[in-house]
PDB file of C-alpha atoms in Angstrom:
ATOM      1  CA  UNK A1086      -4.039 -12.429  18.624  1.00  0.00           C
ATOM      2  CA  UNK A1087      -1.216  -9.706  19.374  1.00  0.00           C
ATOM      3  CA  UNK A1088      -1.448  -7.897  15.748  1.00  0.00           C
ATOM      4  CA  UNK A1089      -2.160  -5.119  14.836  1.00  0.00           C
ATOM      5  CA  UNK A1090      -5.516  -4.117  13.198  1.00  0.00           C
ATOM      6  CA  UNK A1091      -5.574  -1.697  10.298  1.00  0.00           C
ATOM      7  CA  UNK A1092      -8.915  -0.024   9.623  1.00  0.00           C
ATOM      8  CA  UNK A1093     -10.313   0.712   7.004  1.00  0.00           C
ATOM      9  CA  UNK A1094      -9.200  -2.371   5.172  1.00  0.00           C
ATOM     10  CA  UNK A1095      -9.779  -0.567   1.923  1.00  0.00           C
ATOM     11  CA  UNK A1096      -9.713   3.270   1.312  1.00  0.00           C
ATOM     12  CA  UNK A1097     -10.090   4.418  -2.057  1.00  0.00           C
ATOM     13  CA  UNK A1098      -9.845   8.732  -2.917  1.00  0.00           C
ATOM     14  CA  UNK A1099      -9.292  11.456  -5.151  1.00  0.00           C
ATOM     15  CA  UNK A1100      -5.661  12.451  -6.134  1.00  0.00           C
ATOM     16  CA  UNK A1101      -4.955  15.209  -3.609  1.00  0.00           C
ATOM     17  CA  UNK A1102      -7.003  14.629  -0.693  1.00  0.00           C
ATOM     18  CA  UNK A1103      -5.219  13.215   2.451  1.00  0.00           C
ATOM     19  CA  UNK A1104      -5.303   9.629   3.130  1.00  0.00           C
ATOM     20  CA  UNK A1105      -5.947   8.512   6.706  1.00  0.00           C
ATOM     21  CA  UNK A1106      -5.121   4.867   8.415  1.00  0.00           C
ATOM     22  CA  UNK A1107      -5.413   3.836  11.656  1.00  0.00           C
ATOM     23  CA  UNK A1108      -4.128   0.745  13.558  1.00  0.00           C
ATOM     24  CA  UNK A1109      -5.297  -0.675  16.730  1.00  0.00           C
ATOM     25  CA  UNK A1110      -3.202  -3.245  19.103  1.00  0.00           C
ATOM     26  CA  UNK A1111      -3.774  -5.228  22.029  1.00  0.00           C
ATOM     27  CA  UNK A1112      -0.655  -5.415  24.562  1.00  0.00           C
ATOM     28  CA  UNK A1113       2.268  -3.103  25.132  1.00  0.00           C
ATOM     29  CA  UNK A1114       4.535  -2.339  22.568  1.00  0.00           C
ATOM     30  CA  UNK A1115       8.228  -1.457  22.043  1.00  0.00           C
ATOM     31  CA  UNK A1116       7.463   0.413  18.953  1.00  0.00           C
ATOM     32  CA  UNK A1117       5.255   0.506  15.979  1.00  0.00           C
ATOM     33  CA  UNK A1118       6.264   0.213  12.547  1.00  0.00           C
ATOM     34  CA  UNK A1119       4.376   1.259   8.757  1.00  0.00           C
ATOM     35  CA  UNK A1120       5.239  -0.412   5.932  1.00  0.00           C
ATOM     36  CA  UNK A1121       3.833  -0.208   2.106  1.00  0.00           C
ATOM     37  CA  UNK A1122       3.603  -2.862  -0.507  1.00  0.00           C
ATOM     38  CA  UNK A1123       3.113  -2.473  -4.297  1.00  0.00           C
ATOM     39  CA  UNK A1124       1.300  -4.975  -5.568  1.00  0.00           C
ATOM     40  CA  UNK A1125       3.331  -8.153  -5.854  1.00  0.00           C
ATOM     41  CA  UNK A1126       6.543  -6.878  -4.719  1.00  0.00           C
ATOM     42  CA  UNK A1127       8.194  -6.872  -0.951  1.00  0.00           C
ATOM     43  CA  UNK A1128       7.407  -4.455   1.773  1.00  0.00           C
ATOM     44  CA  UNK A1129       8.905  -1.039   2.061  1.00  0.00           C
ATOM     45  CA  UNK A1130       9.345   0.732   5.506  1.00  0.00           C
ATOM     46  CA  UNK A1131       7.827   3.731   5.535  1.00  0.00           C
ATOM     47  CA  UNK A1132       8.372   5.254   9.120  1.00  0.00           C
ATOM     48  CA  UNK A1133       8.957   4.074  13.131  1.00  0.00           C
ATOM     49  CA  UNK A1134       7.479   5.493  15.881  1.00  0.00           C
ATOM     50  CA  UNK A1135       8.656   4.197  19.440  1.00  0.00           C
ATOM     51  CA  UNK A1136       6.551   3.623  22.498  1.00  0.00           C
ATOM     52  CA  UNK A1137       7.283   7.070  24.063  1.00  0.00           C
ATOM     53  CA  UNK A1138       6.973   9.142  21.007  1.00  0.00           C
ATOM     54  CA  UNK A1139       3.635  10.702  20.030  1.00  0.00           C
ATOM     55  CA  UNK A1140       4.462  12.071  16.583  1.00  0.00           C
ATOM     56  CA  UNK A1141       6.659  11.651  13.702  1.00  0.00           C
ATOM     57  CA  UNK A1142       6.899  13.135  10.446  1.00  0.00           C
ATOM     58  CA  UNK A1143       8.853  12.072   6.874  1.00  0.00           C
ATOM     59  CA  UNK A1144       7.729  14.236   3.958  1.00  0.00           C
ATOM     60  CA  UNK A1145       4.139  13.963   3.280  1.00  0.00           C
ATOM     61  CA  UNK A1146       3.734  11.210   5.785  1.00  0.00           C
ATOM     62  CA  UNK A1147       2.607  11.781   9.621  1.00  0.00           C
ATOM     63  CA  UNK A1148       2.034   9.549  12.338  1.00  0.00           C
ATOM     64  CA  UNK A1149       0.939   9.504  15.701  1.00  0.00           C
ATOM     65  CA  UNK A1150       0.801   7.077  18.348  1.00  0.00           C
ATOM     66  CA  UNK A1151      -1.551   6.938  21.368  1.00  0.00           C
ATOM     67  CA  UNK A1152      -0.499   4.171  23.693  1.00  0.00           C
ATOM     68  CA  UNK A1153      -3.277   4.589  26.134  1.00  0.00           C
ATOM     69  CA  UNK A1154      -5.874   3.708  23.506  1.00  0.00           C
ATOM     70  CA  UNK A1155      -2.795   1.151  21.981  1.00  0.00           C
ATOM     71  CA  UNK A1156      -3.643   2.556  18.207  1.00  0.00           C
ATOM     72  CA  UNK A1157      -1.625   4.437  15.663  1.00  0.00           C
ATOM     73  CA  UNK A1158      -2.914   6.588  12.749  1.00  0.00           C
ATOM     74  CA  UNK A1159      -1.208   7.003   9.544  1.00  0.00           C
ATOM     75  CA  UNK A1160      -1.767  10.632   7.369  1.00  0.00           C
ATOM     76  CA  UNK A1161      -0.836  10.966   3.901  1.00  0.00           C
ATOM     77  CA  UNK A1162      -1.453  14.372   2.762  1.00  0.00           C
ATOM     78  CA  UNK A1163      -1.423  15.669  -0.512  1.00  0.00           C
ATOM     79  CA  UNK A1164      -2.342  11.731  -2.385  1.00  0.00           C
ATOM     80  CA  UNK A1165      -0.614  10.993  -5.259  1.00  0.00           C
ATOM     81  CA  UNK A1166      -1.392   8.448  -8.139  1.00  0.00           C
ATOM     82  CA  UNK A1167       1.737   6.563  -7.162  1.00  0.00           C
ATOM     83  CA  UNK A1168       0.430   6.491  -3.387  1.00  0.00           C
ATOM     84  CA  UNK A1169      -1.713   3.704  -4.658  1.00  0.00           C
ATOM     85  CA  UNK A1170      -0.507   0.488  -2.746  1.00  0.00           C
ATOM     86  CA  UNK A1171      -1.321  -1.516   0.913  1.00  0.00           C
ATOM     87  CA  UNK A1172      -0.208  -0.295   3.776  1.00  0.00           C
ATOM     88  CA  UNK A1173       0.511  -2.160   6.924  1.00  0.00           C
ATOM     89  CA  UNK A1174       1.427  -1.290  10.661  1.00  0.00           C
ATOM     90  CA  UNK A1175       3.647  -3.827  12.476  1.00  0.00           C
ATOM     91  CA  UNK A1176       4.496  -4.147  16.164  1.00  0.00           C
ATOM     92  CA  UNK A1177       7.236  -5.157  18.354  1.00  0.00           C
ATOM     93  CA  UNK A1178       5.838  -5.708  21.407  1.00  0.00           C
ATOM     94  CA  UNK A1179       7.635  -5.554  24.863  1.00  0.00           C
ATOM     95  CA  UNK A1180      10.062  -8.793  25.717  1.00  0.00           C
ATOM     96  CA  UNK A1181      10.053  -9.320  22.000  1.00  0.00           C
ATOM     97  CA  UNK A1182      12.351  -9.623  18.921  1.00  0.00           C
ATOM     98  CA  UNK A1183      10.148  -9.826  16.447  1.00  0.00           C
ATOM     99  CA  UNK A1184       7.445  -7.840  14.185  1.00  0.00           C
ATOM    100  CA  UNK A1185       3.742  -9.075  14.160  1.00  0.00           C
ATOM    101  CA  UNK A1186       1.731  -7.284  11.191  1.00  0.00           C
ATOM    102  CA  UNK A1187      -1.461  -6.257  10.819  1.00  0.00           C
ATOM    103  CA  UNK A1188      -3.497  -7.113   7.723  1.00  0.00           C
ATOM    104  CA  UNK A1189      -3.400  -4.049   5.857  1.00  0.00           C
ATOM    105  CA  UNK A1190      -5.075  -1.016   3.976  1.00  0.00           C
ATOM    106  CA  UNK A1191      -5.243  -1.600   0.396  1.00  0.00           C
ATOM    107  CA  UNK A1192      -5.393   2.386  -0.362  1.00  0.00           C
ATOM    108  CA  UNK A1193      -6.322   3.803  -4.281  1.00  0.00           C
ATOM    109  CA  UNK A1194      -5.747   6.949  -5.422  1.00  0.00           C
ATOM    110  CA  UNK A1195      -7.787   8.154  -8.691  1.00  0.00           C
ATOM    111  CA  UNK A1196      -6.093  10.649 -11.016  1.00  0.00           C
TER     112      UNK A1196
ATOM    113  CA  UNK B 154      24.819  -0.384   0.788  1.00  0.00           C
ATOM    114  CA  UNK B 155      23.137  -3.152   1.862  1.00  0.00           C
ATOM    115  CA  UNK B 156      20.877  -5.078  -0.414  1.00  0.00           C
ATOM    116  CA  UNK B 157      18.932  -8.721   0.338  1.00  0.00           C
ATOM    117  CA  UNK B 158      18.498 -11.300  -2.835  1.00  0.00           C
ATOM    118  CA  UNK B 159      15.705 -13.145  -3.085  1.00  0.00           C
ATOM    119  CA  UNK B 160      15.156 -15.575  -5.983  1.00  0.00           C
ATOM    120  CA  UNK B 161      13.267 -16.753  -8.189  1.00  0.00           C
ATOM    121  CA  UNK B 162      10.617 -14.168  -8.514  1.00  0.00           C
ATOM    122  CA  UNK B 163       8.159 -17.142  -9.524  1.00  0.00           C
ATOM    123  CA  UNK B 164       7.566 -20.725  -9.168  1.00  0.00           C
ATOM    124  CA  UNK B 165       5.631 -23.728 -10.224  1.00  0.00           C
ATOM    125  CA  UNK B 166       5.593 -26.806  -8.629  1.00  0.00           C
ATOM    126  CA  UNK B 167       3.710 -29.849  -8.400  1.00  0.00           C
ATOM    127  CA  UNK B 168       2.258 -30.981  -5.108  1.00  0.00           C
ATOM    128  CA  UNK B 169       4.463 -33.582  -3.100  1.00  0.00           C
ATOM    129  CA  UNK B 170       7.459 -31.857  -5.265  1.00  0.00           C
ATOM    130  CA  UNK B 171      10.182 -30.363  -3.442  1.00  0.00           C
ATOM    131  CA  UNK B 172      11.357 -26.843  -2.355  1.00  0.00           C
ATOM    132  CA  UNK B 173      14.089 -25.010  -2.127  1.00  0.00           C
ATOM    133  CA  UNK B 174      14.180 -20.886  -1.638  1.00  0.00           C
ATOM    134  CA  UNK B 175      16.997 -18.716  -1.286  1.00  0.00           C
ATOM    135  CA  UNK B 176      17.519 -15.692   0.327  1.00  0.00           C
ATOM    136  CA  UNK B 177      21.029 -13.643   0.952  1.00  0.00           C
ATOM    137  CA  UNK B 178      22.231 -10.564   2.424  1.00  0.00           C
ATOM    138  CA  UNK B 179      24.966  -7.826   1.458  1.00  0.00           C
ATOM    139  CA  UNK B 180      26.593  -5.035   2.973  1.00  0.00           C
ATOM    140  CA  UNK B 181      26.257  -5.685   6.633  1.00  0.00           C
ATOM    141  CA  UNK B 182      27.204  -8.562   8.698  1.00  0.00           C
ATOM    142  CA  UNK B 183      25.574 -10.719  11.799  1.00  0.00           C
ATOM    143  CA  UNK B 184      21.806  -9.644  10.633  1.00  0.00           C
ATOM    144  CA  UNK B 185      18.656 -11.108  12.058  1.00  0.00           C
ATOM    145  CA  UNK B 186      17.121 -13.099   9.415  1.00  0.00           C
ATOM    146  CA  UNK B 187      13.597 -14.041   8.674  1.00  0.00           C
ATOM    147  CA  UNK B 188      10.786 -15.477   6.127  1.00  0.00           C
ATOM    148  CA  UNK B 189       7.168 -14.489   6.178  1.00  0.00           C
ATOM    149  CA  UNK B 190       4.132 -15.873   4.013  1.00  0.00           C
ATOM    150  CA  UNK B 191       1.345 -13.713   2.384  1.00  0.00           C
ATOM    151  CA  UNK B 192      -1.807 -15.035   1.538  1.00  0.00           C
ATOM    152  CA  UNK B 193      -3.220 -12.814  -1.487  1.00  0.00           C
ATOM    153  CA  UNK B 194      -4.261  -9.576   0.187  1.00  0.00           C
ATOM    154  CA  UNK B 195      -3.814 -10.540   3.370  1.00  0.00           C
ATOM    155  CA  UNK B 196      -0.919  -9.638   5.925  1.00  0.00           C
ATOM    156  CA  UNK B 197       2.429 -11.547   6.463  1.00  0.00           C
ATOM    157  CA  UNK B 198       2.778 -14.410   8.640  1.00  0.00           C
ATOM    158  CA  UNK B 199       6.314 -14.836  10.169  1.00  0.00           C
ATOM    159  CA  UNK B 200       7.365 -18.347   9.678  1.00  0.00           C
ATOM    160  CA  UNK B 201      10.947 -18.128  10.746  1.00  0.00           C
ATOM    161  CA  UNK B 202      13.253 -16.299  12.512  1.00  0.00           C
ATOM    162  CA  UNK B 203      16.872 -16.538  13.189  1.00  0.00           C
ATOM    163  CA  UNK B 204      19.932 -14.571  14.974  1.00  0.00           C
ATOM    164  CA  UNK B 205      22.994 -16.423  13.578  1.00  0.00           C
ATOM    165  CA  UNK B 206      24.494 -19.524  11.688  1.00  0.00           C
ATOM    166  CA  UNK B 207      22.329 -22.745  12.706  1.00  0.00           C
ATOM    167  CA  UNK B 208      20.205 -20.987  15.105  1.00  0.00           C
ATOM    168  CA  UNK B 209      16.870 -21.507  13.543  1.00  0.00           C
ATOM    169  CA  UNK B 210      13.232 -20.330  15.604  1.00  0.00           C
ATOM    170  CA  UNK B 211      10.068 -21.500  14.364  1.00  0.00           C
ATOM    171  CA  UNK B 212       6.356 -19.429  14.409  1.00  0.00           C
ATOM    172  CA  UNK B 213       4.222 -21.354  13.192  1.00  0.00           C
ATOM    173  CA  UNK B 214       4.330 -25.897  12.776  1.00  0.00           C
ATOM    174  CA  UNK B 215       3.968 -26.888   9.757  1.00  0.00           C
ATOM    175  CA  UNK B 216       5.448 -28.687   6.035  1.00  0.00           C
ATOM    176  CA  UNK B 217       8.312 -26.046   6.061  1.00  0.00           C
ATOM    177  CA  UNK B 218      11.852 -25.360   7.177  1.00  0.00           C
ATOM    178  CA  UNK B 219      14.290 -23.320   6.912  1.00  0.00           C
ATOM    179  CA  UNK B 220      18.590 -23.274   7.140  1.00  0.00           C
ATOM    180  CA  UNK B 221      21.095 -20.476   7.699  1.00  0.00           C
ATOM    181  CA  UNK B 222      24.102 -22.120   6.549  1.00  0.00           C
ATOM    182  CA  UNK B 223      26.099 -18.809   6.404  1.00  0.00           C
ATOM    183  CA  UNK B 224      25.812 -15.426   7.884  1.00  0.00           C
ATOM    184  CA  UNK B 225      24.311 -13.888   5.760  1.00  0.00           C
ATOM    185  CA  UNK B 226      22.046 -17.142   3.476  1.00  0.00           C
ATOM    186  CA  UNK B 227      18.559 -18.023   4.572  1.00  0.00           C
ATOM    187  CA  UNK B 228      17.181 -20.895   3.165  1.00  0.00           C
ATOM    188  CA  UNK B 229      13.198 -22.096   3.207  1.00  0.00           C
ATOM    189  CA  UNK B 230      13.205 -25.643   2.331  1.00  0.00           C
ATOM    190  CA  UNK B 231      10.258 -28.171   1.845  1.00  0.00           C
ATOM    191  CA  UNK B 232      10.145 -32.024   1.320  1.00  0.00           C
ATOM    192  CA  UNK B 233       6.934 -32.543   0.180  1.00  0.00           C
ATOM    193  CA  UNK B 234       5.175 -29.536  -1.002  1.00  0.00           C
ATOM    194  CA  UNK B 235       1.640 -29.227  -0.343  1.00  0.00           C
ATOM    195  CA  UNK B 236      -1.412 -27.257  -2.328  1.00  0.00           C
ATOM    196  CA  UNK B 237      -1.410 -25.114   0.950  1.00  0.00           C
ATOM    197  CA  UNK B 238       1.882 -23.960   0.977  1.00  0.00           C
ATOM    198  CA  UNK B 239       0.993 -21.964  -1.896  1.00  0.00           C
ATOM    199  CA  UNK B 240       1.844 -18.407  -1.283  1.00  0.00           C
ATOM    200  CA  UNK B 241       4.034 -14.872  -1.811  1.00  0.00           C
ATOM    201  CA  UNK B 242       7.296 -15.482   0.316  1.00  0.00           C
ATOM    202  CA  UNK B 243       9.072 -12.976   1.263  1.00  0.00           C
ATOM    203  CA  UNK B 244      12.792 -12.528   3.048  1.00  0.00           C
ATOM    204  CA  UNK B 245      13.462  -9.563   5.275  1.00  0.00           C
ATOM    205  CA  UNK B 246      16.477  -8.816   7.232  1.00  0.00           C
ATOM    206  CA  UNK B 247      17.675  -6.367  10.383  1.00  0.00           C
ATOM    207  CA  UNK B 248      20.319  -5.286  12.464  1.00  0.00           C
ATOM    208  CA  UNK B 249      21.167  -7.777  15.279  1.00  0.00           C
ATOM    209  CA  UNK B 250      21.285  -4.940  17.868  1.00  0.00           C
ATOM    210  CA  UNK B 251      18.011  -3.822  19.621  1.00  0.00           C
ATOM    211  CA  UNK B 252      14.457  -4.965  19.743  1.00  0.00           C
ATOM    212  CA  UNK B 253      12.613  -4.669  16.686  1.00  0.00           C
ATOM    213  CA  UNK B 254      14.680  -2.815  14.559  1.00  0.00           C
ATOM    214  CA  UNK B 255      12.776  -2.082  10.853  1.00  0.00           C
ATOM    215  CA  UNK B 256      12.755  -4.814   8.359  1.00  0.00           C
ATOM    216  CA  UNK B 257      15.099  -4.658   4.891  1.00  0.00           C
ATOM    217  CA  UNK B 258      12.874  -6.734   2.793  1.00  0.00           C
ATOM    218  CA  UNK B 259      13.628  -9.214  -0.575  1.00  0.00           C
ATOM    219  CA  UNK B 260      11.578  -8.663  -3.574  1.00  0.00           C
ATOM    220  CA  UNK B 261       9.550 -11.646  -2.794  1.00  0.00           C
ATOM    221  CA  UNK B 262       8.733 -15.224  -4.728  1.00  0.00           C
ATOM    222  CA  UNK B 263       5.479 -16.538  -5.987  1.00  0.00           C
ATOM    223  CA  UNK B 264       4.966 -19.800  -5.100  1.00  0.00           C
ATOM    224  CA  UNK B 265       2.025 -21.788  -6.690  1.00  0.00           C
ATOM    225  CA  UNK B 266       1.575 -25.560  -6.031  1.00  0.00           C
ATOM    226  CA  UNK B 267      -0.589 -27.181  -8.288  1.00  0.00           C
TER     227      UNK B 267
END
């Protein structure tokens, strides 16, 4: 399958410490995308990172791309209660319109 | 500011029922259009996609299909539900320019066919 893999699949830590998620893919990509999801609700986008970008940063949220070993990595530093939720990596890959998602982190911060 | 509608929220039906799910779009004009399926905790599925009025693409065969009767309504119809199709839906929209643009997405319906 083309879609991205997110490892772990479940993370849980102490409010505070960083949070760490990495995604893996198998073909060539146009860009990578992370998106969160509170529990029953839709998906938020949380950040986009494009094929020949290594690095981006949005508040407490950093990600870096490596597209010779075709994964991404996810840091959230500082975790907050409200952190608490799945997040996903999606990819548009090359020739393509569309975003194929991974199955997700389900990540839980403890007060 | 743009905003997508997605409704209902819930949903009960009884297999072989029918189904009808709406989805709509404000603030910005000619968007791509599209419904995925979530199994519980799992990730989304993209069932279909489509670029304008009547121009429909489907992911994945199956006891679903969907109608984009105006620019900016997407609609995910069934015949004959099925205990399978049970599911979180969810519309998403994006900007009709460029490849893969992020995804604006509804607040999602639960469907359970019992």
């Amino acid at each position: 399958s083309q879609q991205g893999e997110e490892d772990p699949q479940a993370l849980s830590i102490q409010e505070g410490e960083n949070a760490t998620m990495n995604c893996s893919y198998k073909t060539s990509i146009n860009n990578l995308q992370w998106y969160r999801q509170n529990s029953g609700r839709g998906l938020v986008h949380l950040i986009l990172i494009r094929s020949n970008e290594r690095e981006k940063h949005s508040g407490r949220l950093r990600v870096t791309l490596d597209t010779s070993k075709k994964s991404s990595s996810l840091l959230i530093t500082a975790s907050r209660a409200a952190d608490t939720a799945s997040y996903f990596c999606a990819t548009v890959f090359q020739g393509a319109q569309k975003l194929v998602f991974g199955q997700g982190t389900r990540l839980t911060i403890n007060p | 500011s743009q905003t997508i509608h997605q409704w209902p929220a819930t949903l009960v039906q009884p297999v072989g029922s029918p189904l009808s799910l709406e989805c709509t779009v404000e603030g910005t004009s000619n968007p791509n259009l599209y419904w995925y399926r979530q199994a519980a905790g799992r990730g989304l599925q993209l069932l279909f996609y489509s670029v304008g009025i009547g121009q429909i693409s489907s992911e994945v065969p199956q006891n679903l299909s969907a109608s984009r009767p105006q620019d900016r309504q997407f609609i995910l119809s069934s015949k004959k539900l099925l205990l399978s199709d049970s599911g979180f839906y969810l519309c998403a929209w994006s900007i009709r320019q460029g490849r893969g643009e992020k995804l604006f997405f509804g607040s999602g319906t639960q469907l359970s066919v019992l």
